[in-house]
PDB file of C-alpha atoms in Angstrom:
ATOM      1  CA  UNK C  13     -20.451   0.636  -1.145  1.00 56.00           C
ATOM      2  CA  UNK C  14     -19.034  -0.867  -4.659  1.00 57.00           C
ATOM      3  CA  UNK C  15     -19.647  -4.342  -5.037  1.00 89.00           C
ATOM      4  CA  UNK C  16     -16.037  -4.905  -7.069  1.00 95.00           C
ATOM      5  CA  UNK C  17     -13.402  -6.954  -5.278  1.00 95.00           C
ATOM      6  CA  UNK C  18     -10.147  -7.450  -5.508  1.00 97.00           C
ATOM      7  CA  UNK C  19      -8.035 -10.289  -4.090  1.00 97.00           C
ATOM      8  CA  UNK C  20      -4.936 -10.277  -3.102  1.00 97.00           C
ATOM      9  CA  UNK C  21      -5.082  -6.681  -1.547  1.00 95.00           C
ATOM     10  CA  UNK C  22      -1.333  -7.251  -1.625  1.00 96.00           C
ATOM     11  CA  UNK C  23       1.030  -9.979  -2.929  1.00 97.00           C
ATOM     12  CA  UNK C  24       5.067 -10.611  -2.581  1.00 97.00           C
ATOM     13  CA  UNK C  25       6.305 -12.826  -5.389  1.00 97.00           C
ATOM     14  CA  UNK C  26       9.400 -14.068  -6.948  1.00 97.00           C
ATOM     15  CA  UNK C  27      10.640 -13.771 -10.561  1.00 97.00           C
ATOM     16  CA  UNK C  28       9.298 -16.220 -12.748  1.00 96.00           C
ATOM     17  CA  UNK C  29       6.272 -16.910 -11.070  1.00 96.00           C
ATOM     18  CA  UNK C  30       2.883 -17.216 -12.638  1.00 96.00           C
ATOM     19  CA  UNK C  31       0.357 -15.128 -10.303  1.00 96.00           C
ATOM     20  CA  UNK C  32      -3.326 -14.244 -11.505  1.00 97.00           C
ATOM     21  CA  UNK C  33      -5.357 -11.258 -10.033  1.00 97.00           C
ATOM     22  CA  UNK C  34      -8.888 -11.523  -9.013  1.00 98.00           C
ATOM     23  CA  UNK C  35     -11.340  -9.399  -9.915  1.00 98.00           C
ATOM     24  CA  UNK C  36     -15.615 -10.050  -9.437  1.00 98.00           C
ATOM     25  CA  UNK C  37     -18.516  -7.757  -9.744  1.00 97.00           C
ATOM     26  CA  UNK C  38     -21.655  -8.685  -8.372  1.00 94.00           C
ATOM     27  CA  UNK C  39     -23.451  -5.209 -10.296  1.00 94.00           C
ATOM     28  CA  UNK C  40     -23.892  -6.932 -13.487  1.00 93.00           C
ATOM     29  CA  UNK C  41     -21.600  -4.783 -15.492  1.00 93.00           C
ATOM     30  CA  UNK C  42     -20.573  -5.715 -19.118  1.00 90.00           C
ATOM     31  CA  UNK C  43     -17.468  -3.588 -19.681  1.00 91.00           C
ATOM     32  CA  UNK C  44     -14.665  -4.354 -17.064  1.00 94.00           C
ATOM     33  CA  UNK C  45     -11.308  -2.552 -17.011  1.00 94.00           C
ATOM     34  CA  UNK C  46      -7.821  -3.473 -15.542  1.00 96.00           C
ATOM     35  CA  UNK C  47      -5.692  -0.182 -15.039  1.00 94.00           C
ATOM     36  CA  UNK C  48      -2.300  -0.424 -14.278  1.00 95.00           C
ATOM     37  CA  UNK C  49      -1.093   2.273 -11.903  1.00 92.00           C
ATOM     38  CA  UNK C  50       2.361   3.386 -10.182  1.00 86.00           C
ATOM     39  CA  UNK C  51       1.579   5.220  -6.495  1.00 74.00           C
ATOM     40  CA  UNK C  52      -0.051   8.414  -6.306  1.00 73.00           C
ATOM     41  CA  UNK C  53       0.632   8.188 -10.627  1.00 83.00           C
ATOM     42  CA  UNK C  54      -1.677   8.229 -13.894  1.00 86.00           C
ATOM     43  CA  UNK C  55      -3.768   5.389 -14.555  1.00 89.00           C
ATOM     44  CA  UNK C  56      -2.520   2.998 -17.417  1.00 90.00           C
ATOM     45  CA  UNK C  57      -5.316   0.931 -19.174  1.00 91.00           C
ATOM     46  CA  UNK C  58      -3.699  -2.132 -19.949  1.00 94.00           C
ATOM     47  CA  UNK C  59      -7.237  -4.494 -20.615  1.00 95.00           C
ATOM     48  CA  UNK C  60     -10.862  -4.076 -20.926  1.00 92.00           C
ATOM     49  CA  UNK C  61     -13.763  -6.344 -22.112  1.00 93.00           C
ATOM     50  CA  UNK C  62     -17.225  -5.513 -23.383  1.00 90.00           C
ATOM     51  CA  UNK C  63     -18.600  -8.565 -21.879  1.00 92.00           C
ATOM     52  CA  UNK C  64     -18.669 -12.404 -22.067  1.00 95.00           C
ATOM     53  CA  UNK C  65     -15.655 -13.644 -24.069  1.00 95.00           C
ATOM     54  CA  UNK C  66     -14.730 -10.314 -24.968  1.00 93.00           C
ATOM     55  CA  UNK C  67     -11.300  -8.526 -24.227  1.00 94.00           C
ATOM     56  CA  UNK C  68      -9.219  -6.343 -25.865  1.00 92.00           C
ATOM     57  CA  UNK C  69      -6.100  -4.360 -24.777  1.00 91.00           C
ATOM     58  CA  UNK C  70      -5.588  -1.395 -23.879  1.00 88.00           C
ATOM     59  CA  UNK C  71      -3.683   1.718 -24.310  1.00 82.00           C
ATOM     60  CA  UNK C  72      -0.433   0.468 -22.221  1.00 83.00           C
ATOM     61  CA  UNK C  73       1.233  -2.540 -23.677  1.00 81.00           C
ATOM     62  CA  UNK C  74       1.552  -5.276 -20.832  1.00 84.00           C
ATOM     63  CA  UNK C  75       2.738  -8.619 -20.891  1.00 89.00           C
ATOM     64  CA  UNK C  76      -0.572  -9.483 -18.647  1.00 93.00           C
ATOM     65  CA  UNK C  77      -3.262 -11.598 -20.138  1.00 95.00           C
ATOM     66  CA  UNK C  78      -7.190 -11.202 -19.223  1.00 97.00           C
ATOM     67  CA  UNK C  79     -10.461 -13.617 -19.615  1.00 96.00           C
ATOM     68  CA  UNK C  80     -13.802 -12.945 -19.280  1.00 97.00           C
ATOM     69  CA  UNK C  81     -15.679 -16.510 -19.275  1.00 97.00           C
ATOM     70  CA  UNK C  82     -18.416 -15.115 -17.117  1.00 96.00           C
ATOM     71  CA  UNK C  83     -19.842 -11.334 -16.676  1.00 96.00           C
ATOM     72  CA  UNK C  84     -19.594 -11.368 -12.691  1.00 96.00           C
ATOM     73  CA  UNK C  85     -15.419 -12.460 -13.478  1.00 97.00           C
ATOM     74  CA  UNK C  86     -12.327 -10.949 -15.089  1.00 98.00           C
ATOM     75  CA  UNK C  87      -9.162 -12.412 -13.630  1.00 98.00           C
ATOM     76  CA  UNK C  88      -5.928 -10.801 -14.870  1.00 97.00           C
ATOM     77  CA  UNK C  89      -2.544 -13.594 -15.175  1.00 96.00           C
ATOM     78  CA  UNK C  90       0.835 -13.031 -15.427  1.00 94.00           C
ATOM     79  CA  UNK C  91       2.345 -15.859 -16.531  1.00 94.00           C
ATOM     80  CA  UNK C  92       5.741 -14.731 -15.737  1.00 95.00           C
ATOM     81  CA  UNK C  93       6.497 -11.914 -13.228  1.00 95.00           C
ATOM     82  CA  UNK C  94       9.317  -9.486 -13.246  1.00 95.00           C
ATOM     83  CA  UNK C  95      10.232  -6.793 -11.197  1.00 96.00           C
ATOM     84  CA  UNK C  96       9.392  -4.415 -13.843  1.00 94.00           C
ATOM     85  CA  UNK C  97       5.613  -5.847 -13.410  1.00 95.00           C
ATOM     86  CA  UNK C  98       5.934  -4.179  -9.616  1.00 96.00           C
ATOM     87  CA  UNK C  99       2.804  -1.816  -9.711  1.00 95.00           C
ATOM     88  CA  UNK C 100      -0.981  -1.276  -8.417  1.00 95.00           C
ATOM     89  CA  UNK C 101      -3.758  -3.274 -10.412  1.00 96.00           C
ATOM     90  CA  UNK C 102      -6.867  -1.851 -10.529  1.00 95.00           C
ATOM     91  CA  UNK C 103     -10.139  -3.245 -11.809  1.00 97.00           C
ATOM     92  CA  UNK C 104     -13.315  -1.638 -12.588  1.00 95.00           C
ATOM     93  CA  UNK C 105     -16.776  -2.249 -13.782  1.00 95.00           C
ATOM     94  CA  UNK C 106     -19.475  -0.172 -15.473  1.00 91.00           C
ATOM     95  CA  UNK C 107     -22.550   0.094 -17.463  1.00 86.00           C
ATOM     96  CA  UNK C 108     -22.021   2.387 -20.513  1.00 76.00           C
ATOM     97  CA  UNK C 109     -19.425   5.376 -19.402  1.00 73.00           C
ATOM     98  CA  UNK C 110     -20.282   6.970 -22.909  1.00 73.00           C
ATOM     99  CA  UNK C 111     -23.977   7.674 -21.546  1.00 78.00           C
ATOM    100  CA  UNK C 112     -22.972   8.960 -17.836  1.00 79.00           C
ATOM    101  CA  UNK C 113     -22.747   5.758 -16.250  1.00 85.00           C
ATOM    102  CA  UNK C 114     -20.330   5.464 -13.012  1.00 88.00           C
ATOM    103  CA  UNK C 115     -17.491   3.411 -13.276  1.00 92.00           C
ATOM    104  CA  UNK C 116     -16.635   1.207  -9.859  1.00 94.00           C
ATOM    105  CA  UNK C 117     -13.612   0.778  -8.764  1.00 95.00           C
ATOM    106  CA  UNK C 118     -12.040  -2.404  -6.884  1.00 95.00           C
ATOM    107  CA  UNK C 119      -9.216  -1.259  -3.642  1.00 93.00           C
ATOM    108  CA  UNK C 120      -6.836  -2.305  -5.846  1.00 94.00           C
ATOM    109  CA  UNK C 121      -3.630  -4.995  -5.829  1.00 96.00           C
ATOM    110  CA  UNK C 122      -0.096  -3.806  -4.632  1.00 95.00           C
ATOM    111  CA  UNK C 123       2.164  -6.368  -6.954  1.00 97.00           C
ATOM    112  CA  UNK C 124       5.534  -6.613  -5.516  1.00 97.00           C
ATOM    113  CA  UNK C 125       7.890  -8.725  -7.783  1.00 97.00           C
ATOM    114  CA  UNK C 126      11.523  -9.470  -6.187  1.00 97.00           C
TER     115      UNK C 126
ATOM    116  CA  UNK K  26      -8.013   9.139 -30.083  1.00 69.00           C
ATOM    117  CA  UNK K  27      -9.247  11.264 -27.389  1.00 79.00           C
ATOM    118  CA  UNK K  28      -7.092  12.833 -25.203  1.00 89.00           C
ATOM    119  CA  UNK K  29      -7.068  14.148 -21.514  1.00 94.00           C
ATOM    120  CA  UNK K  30      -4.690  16.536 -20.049  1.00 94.00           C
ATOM    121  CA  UNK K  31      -4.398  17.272 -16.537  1.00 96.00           C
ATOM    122  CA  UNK K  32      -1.904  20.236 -16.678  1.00 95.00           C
ATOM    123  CA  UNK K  33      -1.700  20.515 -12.485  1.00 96.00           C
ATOM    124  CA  UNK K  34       0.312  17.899 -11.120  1.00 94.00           C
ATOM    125  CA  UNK K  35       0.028  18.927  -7.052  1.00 96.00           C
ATOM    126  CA  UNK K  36      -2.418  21.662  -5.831  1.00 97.00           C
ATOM    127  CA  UNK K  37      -2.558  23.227  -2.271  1.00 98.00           C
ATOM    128  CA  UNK K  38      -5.657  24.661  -0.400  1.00 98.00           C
ATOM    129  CA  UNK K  39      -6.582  26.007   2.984  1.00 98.00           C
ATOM    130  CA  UNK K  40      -9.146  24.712   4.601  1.00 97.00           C
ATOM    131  CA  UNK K  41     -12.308  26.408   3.958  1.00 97.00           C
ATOM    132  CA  UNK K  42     -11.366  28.020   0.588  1.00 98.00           C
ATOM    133  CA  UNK K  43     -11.825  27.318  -2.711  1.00 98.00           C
ATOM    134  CA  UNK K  44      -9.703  25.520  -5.731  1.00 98.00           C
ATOM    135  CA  UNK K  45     -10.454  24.994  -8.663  1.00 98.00           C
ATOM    136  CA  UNK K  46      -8.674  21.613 -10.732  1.00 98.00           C
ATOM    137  CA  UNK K  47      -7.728  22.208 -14.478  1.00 98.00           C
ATOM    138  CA  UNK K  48      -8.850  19.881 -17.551  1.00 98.00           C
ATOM    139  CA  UNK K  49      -8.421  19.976 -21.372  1.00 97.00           C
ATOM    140  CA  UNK K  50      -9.268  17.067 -23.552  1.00 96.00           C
ATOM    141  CA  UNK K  51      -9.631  16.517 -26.868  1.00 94.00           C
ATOM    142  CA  UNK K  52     -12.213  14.966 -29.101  1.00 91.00           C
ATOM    143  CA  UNK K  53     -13.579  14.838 -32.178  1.00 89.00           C
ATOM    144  CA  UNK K  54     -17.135  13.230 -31.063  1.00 88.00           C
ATOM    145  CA  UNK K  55     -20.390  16.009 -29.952  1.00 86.00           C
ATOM    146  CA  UNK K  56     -22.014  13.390 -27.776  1.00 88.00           C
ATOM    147  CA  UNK K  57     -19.550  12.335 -24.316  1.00 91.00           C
ATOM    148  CA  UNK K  58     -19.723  12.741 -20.920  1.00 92.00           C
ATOM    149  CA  UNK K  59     -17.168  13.735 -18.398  1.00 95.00           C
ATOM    150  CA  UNK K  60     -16.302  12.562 -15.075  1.00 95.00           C
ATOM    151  CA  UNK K  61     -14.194  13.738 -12.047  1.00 97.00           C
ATOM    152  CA  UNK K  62     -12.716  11.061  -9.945  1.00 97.00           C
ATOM    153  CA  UNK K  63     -11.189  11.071  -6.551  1.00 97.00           C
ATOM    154  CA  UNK K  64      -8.470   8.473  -5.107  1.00 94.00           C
ATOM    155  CA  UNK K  65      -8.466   9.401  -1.520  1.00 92.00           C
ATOM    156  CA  UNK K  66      -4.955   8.025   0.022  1.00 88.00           C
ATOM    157  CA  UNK K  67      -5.089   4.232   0.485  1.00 82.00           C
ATOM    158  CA  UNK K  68      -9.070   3.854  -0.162  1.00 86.00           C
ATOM    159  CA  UNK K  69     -10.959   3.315  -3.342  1.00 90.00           C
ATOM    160  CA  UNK K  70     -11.522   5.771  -6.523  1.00 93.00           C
ATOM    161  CA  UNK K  71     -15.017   7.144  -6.718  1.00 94.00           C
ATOM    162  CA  UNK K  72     -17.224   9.693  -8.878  1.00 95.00           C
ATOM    163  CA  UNK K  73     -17.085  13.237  -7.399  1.00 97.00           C
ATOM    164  CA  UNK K  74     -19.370  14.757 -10.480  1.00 96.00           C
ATOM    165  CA  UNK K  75     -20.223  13.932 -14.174  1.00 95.00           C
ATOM    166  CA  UNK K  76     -21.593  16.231 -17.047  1.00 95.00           C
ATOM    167  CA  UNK K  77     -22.973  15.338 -20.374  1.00 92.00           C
ATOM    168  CA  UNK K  78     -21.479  17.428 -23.187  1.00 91.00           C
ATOM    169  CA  UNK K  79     -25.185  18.630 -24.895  1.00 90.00           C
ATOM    170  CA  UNK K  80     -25.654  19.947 -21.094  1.00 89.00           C
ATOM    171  CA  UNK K  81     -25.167  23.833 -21.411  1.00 86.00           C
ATOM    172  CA  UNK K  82     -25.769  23.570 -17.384  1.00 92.00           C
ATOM    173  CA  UNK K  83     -22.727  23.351 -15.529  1.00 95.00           C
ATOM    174  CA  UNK K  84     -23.029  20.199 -13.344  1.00 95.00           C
ATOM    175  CA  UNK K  85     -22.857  20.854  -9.022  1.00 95.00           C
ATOM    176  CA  UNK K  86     -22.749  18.353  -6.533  1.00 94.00           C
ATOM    177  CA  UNK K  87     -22.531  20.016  -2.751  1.00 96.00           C
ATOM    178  CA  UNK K  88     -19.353  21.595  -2.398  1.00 97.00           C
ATOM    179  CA  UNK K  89     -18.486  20.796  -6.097  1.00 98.00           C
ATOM    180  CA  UNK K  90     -19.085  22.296  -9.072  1.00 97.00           C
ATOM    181  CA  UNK K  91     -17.694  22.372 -12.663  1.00 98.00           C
ATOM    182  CA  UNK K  92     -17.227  24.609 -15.480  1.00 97.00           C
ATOM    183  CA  UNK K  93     -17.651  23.141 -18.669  1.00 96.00           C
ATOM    184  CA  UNK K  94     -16.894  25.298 -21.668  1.00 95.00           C
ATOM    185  CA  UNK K  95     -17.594  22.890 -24.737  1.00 94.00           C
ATOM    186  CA  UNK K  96     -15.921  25.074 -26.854  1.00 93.00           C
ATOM    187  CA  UNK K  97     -12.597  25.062 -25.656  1.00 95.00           C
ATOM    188  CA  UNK K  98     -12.536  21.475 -24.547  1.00 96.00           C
ATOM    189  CA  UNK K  99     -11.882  23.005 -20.553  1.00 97.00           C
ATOM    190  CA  UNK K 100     -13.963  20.973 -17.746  1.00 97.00           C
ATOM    191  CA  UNK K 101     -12.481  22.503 -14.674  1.00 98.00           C
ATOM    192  CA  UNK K 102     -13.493  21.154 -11.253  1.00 98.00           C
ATOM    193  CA  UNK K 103     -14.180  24.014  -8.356  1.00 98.00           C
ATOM    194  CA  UNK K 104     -14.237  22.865  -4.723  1.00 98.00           C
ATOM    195  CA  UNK K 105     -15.694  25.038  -2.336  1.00 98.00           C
ATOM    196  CA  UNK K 106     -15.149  25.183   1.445  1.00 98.00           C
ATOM    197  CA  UNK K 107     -12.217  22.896   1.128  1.00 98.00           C
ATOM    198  CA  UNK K 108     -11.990  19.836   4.200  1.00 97.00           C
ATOM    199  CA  UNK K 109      -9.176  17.552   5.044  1.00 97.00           C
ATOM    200  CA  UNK K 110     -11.008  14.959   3.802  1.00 96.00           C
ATOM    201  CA  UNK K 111     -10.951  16.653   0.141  1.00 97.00           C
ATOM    202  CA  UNK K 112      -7.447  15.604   0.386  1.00 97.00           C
ATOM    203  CA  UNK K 113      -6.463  12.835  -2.557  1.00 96.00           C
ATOM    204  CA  UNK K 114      -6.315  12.192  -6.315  1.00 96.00           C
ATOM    205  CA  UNK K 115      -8.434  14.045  -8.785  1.00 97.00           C
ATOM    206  CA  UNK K 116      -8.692  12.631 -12.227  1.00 97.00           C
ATOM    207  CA  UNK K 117     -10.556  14.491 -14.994  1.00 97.00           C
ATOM    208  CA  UNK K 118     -12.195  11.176 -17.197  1.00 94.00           C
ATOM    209  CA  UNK K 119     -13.638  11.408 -20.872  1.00 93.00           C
ATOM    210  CA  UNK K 120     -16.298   8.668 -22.004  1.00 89.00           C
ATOM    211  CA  UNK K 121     -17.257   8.909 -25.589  1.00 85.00           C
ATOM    212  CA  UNK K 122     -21.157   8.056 -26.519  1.00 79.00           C
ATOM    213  CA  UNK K 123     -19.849   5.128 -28.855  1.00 73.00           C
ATOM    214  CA  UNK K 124     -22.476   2.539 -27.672  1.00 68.00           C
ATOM    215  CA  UNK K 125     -20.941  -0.487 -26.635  1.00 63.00           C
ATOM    216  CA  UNK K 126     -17.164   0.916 -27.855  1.00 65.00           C
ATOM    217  CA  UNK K 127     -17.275   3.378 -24.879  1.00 75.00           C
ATOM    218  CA  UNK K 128     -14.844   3.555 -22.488  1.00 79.00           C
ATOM    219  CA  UNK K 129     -12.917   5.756 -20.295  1.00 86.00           C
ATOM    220  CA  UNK K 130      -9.918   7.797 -20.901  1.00 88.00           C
ATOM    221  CA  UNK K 131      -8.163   9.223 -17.999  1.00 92.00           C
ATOM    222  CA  UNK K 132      -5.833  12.411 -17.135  1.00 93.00           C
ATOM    223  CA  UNK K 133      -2.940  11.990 -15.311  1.00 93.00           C
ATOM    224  CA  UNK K 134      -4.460  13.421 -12.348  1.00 95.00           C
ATOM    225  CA  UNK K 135      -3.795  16.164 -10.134  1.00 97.00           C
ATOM    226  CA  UNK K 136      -2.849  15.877  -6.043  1.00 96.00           C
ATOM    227  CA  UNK K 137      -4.671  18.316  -4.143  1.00 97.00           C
ATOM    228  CA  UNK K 138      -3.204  18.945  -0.564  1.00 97.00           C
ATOM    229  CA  UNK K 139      -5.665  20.872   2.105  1.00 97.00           C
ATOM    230  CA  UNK K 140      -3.759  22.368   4.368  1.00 96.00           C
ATOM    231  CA  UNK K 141      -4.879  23.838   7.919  1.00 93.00           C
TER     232      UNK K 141
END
């Protein structure tokens, strides 16, 4: 069982809204990830940090903003939903992918801006 | 920039046989490892197999196996003795051996359906 959690599993929120998505590892990971990802679609990497006080974005643009003040942490805010920000968040943890290492995956956030 | 292209969108099977998922990336790096990953409907993603790029031997796990053919940038996932449960997601995954810069680069995945 992956120790990566996710909270909310799902959330309903109005435009305008400022909503931030939790994300903890209790594996000790330095690099965390936050894919964006439409149902049963490709996976969008929209953040990703190396560790502590580290982030950088990722390969889709969002208007999402990440921190990463502690290793076990890596919340994801919005400061201002949309409908276009309707999606699946997913977060993930790992050790160093470029030597074989396993990336864990969180059971995701269903965003649902109306 | 490396690149991963999953050139199957949907895939069928019948129980019991065997189907093989496509994969071409592209990369300029000789040291990276490749991943499968399954999304099963509704649940979490998780590793079905990985295979280091200096590893001539194709990587098998159980009922899965892959063929990696460094040459032409393929890594093609065969399942054997398909089950229901075999049913999801399959995303072909690239991780370059960067050090501390690594990170993975996904396909756009392929939806394999096992039918009865």
């Amino acid at each position: 069982e992956a120790d990566i959690y996710q909270t909310p599993r799902y959330l309903v929120i109005g435009t305008g809204k400022k909503i931030t998505l939790e994300c903890s590892q209790t594996m000790g990971h330095d690099k965390m990830y936050w894919y964006q990802q439409d149902p049963g679609m490709e996976l969008h990497l929209i953040h990703y940090s190396y560790g502590v006080n580290s982030t950088e974005k990722g390969d889709l643009s969002s208007e999402s903003t990440v921190s990463r003040i502690r290793t076990e942490h890596f919340p994801l805010t919005l400061e201002s939903a949309r409908p276009s920000h309707t999606s699946q968040y997913l977060c993930a943890s790992s050790e160093q992918p470029g030597v074989g290492s396993e990336a864990f995956f969180g059971q995701g956030t269903r965003l649902t801006v109306v | 920039a490396q690149t991963v292209t999953q050139s199957q969108p949907e895939m069928s099977v019948q129980e019991a046989e065997t189907v093989t998922l496509s994969c071409t990336y592209d990369t300029s790096e000789s040291d990276y490892y490749l991943f499968w990953y399954k999304q099963p409907p509704s649940r979490q993603m998780i590793l079905v197999i990985r295979q280091e790029a200096y590893k001539q031997q194709n990587a098998t796990e159980n009922r899965f196996s892959v063929n990696f053919q460094k040459a032409a940038k393929s890594f093609s996932l065969k399942i054997s003795d398909s089950q229901l449960g075999d049913a999801a997601m399959y995303f072909c995954a690239y991780a370059g051996n960067t050090g501390t810069a690594s990170k993975l680069t996904f396909g756009t995945g392929t939806r394999l359906q096992v039918t009865l």
